[in-house]
PDB file of C-alpha atoms in Angstrom:
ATOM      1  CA  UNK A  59      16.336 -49.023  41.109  1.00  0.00           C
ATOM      2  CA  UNK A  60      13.720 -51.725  41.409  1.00  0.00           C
ATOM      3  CA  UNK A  61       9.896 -50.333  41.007  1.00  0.00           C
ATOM      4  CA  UNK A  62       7.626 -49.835  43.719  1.00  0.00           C
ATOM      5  CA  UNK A  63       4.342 -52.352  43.378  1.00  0.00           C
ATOM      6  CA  UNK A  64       1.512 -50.389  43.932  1.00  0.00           C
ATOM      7  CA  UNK A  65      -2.109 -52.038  44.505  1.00  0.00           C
ATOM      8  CA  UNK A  66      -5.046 -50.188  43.571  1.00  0.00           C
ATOM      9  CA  UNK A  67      -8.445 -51.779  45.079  1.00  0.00           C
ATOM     10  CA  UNK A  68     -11.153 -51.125  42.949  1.00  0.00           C
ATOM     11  CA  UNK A  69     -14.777 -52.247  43.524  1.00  0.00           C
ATOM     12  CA  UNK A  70     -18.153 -51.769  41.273  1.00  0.00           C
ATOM     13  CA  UNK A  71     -19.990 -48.570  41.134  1.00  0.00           C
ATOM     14  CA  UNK A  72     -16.654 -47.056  41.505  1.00  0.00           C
ATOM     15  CA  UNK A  73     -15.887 -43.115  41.119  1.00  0.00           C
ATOM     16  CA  UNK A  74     -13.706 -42.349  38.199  1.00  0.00           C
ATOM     17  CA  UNK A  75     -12.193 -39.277  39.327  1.00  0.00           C
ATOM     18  CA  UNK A  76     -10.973 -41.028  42.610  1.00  0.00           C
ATOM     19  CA  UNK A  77      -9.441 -43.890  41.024  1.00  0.00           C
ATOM     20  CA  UNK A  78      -7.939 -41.465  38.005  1.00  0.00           C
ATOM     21  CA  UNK A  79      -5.895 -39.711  40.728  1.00  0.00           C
ATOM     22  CA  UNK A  80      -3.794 -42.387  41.685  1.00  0.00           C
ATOM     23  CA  UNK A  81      -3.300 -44.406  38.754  1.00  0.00           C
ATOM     24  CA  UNK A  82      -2.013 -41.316  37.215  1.00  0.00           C
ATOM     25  CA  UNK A  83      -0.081 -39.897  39.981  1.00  0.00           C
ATOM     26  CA  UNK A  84       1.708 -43.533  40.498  1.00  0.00           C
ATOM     27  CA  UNK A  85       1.747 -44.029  36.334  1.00  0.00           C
ATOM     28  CA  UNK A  86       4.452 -42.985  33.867  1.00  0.00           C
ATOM     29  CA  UNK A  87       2.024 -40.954  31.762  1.00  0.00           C
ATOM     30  CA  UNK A  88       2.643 -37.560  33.434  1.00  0.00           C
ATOM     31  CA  UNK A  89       5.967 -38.045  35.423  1.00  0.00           C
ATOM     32  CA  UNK A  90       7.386 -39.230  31.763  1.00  0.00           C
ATOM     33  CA  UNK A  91       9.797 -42.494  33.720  1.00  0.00           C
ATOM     34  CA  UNK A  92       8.445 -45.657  35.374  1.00  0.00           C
ATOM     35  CA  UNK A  93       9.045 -45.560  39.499  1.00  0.00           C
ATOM     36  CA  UNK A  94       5.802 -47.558  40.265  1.00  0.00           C
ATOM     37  CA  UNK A  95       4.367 -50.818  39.171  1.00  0.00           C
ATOM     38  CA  UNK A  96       0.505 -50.435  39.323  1.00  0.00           C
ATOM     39  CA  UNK A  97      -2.345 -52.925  39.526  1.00  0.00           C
ATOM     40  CA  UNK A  98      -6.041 -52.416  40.059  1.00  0.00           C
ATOM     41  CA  UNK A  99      -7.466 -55.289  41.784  1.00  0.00           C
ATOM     42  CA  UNK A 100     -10.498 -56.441  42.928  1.00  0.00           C
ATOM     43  CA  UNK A 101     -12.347 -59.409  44.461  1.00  0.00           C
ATOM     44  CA  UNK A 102     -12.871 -61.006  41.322  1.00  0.00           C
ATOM     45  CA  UNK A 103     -10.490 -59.943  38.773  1.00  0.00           C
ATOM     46  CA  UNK A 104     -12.900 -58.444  35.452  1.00  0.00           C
ATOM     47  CA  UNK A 105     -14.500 -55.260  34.038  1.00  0.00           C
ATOM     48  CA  UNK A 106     -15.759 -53.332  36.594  1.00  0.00           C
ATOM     49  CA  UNK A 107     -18.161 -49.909  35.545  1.00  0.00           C
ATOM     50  CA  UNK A 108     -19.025 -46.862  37.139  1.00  0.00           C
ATOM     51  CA  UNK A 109     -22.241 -45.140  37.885  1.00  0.00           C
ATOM     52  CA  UNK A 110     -21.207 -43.107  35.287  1.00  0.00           C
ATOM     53  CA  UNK A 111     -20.864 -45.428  32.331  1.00  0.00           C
ATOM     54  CA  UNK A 112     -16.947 -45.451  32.508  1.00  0.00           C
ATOM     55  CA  UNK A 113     -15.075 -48.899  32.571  1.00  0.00           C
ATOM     56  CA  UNK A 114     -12.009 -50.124  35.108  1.00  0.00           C
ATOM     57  CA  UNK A 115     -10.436 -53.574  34.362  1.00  0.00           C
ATOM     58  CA  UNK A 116      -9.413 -55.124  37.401  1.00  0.00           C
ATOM     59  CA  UNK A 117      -6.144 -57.509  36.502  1.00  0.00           C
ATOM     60  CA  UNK A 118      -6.093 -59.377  39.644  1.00  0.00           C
ATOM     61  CA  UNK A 119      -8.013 -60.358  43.076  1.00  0.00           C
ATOM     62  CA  UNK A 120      -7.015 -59.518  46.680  1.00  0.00           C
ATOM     63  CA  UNK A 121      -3.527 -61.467  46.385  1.00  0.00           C
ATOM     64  CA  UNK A 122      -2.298 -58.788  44.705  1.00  0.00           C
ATOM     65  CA  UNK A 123      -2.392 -56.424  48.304  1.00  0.00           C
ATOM     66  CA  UNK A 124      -0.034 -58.874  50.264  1.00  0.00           C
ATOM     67  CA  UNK A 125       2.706 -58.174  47.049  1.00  0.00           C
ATOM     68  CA  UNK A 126       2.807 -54.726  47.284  1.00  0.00           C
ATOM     69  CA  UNK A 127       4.909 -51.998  48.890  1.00  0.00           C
ATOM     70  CA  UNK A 128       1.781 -49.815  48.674  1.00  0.00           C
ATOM     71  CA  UNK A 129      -1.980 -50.500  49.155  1.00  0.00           C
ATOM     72  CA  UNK A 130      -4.447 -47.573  47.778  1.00  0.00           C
ATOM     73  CA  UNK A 131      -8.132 -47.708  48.821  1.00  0.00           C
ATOM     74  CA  UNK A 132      -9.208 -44.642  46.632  1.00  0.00           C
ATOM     75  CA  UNK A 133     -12.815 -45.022  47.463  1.00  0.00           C
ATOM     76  CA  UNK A 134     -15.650 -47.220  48.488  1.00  0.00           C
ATOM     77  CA  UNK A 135     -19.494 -47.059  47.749  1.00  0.00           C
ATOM     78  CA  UNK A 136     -21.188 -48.842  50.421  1.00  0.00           C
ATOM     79  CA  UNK A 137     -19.068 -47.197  53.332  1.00  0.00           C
ATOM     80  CA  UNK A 138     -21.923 -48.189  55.882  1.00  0.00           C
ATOM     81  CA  UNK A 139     -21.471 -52.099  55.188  1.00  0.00           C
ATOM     82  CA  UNK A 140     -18.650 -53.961  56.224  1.00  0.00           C
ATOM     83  CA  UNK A 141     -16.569 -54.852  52.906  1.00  0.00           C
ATOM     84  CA  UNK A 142     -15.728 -58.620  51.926  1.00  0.00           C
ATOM     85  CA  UNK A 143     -13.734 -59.898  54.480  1.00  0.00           C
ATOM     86  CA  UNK A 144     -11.033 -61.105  52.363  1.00  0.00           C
ATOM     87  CA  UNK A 145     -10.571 -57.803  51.400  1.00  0.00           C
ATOM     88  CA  UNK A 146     -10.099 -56.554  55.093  1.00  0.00           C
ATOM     89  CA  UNK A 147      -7.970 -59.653  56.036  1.00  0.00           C
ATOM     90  CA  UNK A 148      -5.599 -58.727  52.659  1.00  0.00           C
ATOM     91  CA  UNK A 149      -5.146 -55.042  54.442  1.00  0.00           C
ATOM     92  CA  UNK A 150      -4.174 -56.074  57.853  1.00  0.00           C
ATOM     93  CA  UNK A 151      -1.630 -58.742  55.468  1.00  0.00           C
ATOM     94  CA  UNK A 152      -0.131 -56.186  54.446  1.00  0.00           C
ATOM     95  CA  UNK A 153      -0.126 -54.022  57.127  1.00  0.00           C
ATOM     96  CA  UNK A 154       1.708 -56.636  59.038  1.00  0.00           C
ATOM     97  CA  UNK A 155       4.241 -57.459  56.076  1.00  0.00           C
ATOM     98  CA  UNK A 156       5.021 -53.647  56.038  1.00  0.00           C
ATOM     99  CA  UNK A 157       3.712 -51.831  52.831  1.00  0.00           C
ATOM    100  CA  UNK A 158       2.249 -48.357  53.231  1.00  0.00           C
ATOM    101  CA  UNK A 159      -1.563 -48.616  53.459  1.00  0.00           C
ATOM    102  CA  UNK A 160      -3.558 -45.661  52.204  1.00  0.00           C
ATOM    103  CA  UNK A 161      -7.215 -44.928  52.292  1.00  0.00           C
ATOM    104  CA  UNK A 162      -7.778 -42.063  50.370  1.00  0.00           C
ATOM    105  CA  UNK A 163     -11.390 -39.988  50.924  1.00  0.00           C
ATOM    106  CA  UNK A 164     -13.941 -42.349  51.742  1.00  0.00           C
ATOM    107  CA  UNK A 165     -11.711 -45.281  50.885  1.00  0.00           C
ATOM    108  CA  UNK A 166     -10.730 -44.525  54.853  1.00  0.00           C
ATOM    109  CA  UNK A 167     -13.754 -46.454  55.886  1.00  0.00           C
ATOM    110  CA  UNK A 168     -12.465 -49.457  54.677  1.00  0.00           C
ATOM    111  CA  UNK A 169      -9.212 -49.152  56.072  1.00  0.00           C
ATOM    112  CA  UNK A 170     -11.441 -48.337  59.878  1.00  0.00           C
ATOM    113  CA  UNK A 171     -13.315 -51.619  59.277  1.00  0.00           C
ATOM    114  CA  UNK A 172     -10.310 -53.565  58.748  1.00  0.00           C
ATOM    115  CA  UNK A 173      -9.599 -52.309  62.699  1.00  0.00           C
ATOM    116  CA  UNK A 174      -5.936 -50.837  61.342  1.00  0.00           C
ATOM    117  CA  UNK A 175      -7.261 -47.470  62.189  1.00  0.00           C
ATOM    118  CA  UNK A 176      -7.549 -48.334  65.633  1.00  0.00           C
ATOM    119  CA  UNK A 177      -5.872 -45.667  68.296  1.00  0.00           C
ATOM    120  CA  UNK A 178      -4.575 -44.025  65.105  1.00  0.00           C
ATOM    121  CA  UNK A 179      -5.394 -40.600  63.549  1.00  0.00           C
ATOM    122  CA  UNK A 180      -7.524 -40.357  60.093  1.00  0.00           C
ATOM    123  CA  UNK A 181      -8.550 -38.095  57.889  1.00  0.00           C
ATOM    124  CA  UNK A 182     -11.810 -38.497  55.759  1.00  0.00           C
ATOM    125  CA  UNK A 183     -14.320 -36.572  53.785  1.00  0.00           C
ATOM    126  CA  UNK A 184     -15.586 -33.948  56.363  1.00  0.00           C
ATOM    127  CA  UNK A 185     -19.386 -34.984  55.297  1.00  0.00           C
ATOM    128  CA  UNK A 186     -19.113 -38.222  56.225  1.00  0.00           C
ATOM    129  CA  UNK A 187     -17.376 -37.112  59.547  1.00  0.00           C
ATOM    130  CA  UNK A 188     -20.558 -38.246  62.055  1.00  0.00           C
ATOM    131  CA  UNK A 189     -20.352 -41.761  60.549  1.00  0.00           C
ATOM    132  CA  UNK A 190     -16.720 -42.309  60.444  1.00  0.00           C
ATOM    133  CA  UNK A 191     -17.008 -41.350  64.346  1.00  0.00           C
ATOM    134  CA  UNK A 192     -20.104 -43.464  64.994  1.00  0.00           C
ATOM    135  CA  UNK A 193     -18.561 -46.536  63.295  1.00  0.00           C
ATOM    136  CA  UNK A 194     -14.932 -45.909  64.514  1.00  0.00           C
ATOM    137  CA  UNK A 195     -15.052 -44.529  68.222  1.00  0.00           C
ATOM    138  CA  UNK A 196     -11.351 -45.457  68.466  1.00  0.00           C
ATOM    139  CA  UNK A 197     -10.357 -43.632  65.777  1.00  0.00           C
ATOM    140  CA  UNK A 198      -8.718 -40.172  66.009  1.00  0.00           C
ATOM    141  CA  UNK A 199     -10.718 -38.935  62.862  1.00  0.00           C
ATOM    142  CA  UNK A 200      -9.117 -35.405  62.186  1.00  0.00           C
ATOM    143  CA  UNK A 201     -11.558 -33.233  60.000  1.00  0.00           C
ATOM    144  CA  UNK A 202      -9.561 -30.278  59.225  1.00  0.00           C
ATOM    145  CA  UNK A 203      -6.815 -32.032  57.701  1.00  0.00           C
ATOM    146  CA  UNK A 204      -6.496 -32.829  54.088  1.00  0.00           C
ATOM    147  CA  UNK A 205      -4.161 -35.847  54.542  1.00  0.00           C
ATOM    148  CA  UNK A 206      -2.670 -37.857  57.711  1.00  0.00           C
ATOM    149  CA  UNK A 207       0.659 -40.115  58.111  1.00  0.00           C
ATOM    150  CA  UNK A 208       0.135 -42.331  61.340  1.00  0.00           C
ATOM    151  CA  UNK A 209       2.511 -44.676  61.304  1.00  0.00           C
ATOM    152  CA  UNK A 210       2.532 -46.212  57.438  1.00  0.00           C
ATOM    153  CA  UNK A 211      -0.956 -45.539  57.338  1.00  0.00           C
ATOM    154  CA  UNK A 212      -2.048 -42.579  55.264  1.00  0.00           C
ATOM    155  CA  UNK A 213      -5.940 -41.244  54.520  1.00  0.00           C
ATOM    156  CA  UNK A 214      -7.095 -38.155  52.914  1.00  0.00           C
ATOM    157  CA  UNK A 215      -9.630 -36.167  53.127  1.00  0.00           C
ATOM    158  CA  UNK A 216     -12.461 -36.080  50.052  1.00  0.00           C
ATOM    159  CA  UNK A 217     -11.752 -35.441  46.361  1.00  0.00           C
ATOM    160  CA  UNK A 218      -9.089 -32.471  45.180  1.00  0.00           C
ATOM    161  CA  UNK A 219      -6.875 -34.077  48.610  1.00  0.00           C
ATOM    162  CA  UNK A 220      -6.102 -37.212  47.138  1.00  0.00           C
ATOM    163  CA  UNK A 221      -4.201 -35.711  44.889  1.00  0.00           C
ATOM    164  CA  UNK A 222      -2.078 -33.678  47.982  1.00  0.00           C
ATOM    165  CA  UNK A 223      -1.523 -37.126  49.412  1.00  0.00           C
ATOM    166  CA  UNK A 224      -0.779 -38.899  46.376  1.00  0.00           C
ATOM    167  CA  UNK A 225       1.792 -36.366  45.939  1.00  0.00           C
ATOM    168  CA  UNK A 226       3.008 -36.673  49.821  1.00  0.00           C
ATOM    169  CA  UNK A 227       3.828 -40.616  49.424  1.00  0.00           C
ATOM    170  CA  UNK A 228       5.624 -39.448  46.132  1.00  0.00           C
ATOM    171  CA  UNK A 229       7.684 -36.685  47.989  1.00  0.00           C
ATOM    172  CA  UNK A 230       8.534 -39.112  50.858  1.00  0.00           C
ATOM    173  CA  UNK A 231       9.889 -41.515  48.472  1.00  0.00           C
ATOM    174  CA  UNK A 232      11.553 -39.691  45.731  1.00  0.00           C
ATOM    175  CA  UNK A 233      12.375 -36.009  47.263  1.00  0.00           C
ATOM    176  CA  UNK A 234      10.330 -32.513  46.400  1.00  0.00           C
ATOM    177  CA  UNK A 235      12.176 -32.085  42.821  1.00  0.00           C
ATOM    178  CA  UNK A 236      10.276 -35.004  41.384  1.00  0.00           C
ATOM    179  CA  UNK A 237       6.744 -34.395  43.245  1.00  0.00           C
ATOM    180  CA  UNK A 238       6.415 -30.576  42.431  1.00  0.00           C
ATOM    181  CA  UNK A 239       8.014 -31.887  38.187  1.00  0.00           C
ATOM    182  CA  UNK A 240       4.958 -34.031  38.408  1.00  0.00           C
ATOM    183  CA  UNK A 241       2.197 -31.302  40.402  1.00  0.00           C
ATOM    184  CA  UNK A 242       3.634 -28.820  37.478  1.00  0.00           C
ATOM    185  CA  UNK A 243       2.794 -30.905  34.967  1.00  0.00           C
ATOM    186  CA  UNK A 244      -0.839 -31.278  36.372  1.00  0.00           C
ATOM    187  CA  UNK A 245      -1.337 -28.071  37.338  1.00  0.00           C
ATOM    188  CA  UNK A 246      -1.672 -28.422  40.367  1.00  0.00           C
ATOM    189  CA  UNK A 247      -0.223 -26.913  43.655  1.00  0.00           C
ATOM    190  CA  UNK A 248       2.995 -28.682  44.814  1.00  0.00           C
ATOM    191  CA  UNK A 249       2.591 -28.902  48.254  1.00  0.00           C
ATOM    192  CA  UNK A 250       0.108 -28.256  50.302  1.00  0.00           C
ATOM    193  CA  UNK A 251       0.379 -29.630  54.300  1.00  0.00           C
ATOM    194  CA  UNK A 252      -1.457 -32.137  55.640  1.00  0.00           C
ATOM    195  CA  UNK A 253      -2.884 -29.882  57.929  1.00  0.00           C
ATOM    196  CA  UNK A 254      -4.253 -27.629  55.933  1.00  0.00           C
ATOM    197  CA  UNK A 255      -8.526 -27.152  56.576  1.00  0.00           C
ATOM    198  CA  UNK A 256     -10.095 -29.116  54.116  1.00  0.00           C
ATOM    199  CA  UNK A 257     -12.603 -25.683  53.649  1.00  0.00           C
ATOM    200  CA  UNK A 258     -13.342 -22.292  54.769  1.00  0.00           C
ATOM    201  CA  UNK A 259     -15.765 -22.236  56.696  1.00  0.00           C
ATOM    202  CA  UNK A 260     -15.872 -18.247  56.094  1.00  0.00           C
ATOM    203  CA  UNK A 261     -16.338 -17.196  52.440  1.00  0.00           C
ATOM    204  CA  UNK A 262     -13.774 -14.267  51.557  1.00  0.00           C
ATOM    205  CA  UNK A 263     -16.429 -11.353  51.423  1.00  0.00           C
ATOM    206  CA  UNK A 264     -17.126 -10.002  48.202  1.00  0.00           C
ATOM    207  CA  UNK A 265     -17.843  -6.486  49.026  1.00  0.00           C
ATOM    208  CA  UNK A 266     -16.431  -3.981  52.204  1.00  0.00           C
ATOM    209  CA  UNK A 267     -17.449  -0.731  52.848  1.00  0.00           C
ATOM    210  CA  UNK A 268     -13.721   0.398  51.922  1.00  0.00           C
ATOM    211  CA  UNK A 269     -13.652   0.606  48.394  1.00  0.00           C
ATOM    212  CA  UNK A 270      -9.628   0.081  48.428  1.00  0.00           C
ATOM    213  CA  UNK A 271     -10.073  -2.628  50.581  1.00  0.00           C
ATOM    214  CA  UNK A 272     -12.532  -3.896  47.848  1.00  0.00           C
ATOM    215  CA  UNK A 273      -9.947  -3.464  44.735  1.00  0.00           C
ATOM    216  CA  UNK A 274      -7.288  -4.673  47.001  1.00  0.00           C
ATOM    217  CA  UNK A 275      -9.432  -8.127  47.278  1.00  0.00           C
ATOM    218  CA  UNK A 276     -10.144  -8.414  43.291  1.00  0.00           C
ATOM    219  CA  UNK A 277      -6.498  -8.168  43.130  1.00  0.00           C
ATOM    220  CA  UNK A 278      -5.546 -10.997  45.367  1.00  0.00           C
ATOM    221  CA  UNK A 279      -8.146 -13.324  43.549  1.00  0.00           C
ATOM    222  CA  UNK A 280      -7.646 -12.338  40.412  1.00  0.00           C
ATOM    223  CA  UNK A 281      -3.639 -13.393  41.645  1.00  0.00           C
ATOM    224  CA  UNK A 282      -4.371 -15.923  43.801  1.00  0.00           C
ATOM    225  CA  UNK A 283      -1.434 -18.384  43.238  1.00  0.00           C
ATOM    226  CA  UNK A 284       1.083 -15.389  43.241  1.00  0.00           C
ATOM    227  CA  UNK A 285       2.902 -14.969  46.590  1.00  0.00           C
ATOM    228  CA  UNK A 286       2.323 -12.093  48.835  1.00  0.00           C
ATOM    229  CA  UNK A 287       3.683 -10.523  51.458  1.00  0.00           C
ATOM    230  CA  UNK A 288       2.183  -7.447  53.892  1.00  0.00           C
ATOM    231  CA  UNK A 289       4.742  -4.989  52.245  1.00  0.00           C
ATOM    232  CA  UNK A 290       3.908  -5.793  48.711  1.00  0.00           C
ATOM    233  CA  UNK A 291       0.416  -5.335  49.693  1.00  0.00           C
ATOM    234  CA  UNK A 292       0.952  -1.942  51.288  1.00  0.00           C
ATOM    235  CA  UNK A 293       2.788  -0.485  48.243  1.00  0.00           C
ATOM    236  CA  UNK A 294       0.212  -1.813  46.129  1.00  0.00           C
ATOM    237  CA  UNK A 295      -2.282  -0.043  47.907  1.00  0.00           C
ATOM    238  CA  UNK A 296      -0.179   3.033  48.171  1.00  0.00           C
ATOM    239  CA  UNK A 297       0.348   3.266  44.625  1.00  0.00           C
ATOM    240  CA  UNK A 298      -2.903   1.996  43.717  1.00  0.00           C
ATOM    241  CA  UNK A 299      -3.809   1.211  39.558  1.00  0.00           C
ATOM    242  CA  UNK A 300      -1.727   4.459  38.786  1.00  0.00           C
ATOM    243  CA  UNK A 301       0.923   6.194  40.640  1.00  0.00           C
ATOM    244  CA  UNK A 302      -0.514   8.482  43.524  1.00  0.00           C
ATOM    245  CA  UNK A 303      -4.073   7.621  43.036  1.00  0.00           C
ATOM    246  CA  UNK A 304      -4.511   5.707  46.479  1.00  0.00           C
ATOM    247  CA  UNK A 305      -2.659   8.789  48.183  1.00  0.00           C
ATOM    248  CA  UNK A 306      -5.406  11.057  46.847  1.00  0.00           C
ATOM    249  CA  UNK A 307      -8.485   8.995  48.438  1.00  0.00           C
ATOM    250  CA  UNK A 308      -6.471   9.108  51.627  1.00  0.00           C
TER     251      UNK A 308
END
């Protein structure tokens, strides 16, 4: 099976958790085989450096988005100013020569200035949600969604989703078995919808003036990634910490 080119467009000042999320999603280090051929490129090909001190070598320019089967914006700095227009004509390139175009948090801006976002949904961080609308009027811009698929274009909401929609484009292309051996290995959830708010807007409250409510709410974070269901819970509460004890309070 031939690999999958992957372009990763980096730019100066970049955000090294951002750009970590793809390159390891798409690498070989954690899946343990090769499926994608990655290449961070920029407008000039060099070292590029964070704000943080951390380096990113960029191995090509903007040629390298026109080659690939997938184009990954993982973030942008200035996402008020209009990026280099070679950058933004390489996009809509590749747009029109097929390849999956993905704009992950604010990395969506760039993909809205290149005008492929037009009459399209998006996804973006949810504190940048004024500008994206301001900008992009004829965007769809979706806030409570962590990721969105419109037609070969994918964006993400902020941070943690990247890796959800990283893991999406993996699922879509090589089935769940090899997404959720990858999440495992990360530690991470393996699957969480697209839909899915990108917060809760209403903390889970810490105290209740039920004190079995209040145990039965320490138990559920304290086994958060465990499933539930209402029955379990009932028993639980019926039996309590030791046989009977809930039936005694009642």
């Amino acid at each position: 099976m031939s690999l999958i080119n992957v372009a990763i467009v980096a730019v100066d000042g970049f955000s090294p958790f951002h750009y970590s999320v793809p390159c390891i999603l798409f690498g070989d280090s954690v899946s343990g085989e090769k499926r994608f051929n990655v290449t961070i490129c920029a407008e000039t090909p060099g070292l590029l450096t964070s704000k943080d001190g951390f380096a990113l070598n960029a191995t090509q320019d903007y040629t390298a988005i026109g080659q690939a089967d997938i184009v990954v914006v993982p973030y942008w700095q200035h996402v008020l100013e209009r990026p280099p227009q070679a950058l933004l004509d390489s996009l809509v390139l590749a747009r029109d020569n097929g390849a999956e175009i993905v704009g992950l948090c604010l990395g969506s801006f760039v993909l809205a200035w290149a005008g492929i976002l037009d009459g399209k949904r998006a996804a973006t961080h949810w504190e940048f949600e004024h500008h994206f609308q301001s900008l992009f009027p004829n965007v769809q811009l979706d806030i409570n969604a962590l990721y969105v698929d419109d037609g070969n274009i994918i964006t993400s909401a902020g941070t943690a989703a990247a890796l959800d929609c990283c893991l999406y484009i993996i699922r879509q292309r090589f089935g769940s078995v090899v997404a959720n051996q990858i999440a495992r290995r990360m530690i991470v959830p393996p699957h969480r919808e697209g839909g899915q708010a990108q917060f809760i807007a209403q903390p889970v409250p810490k105290d209740t003036r039920d004190a079995r409510i209040n145990c039965l709410i320490d138990y559920l974070q304290q086994h958060i990634t465990e499933p539930h269901s209402l029955d379990s819970l009932v028993l639980r509460e019926l039996r309590g910490p030791r046989q009977g004890s809930w039936l005694r309070m009642l």
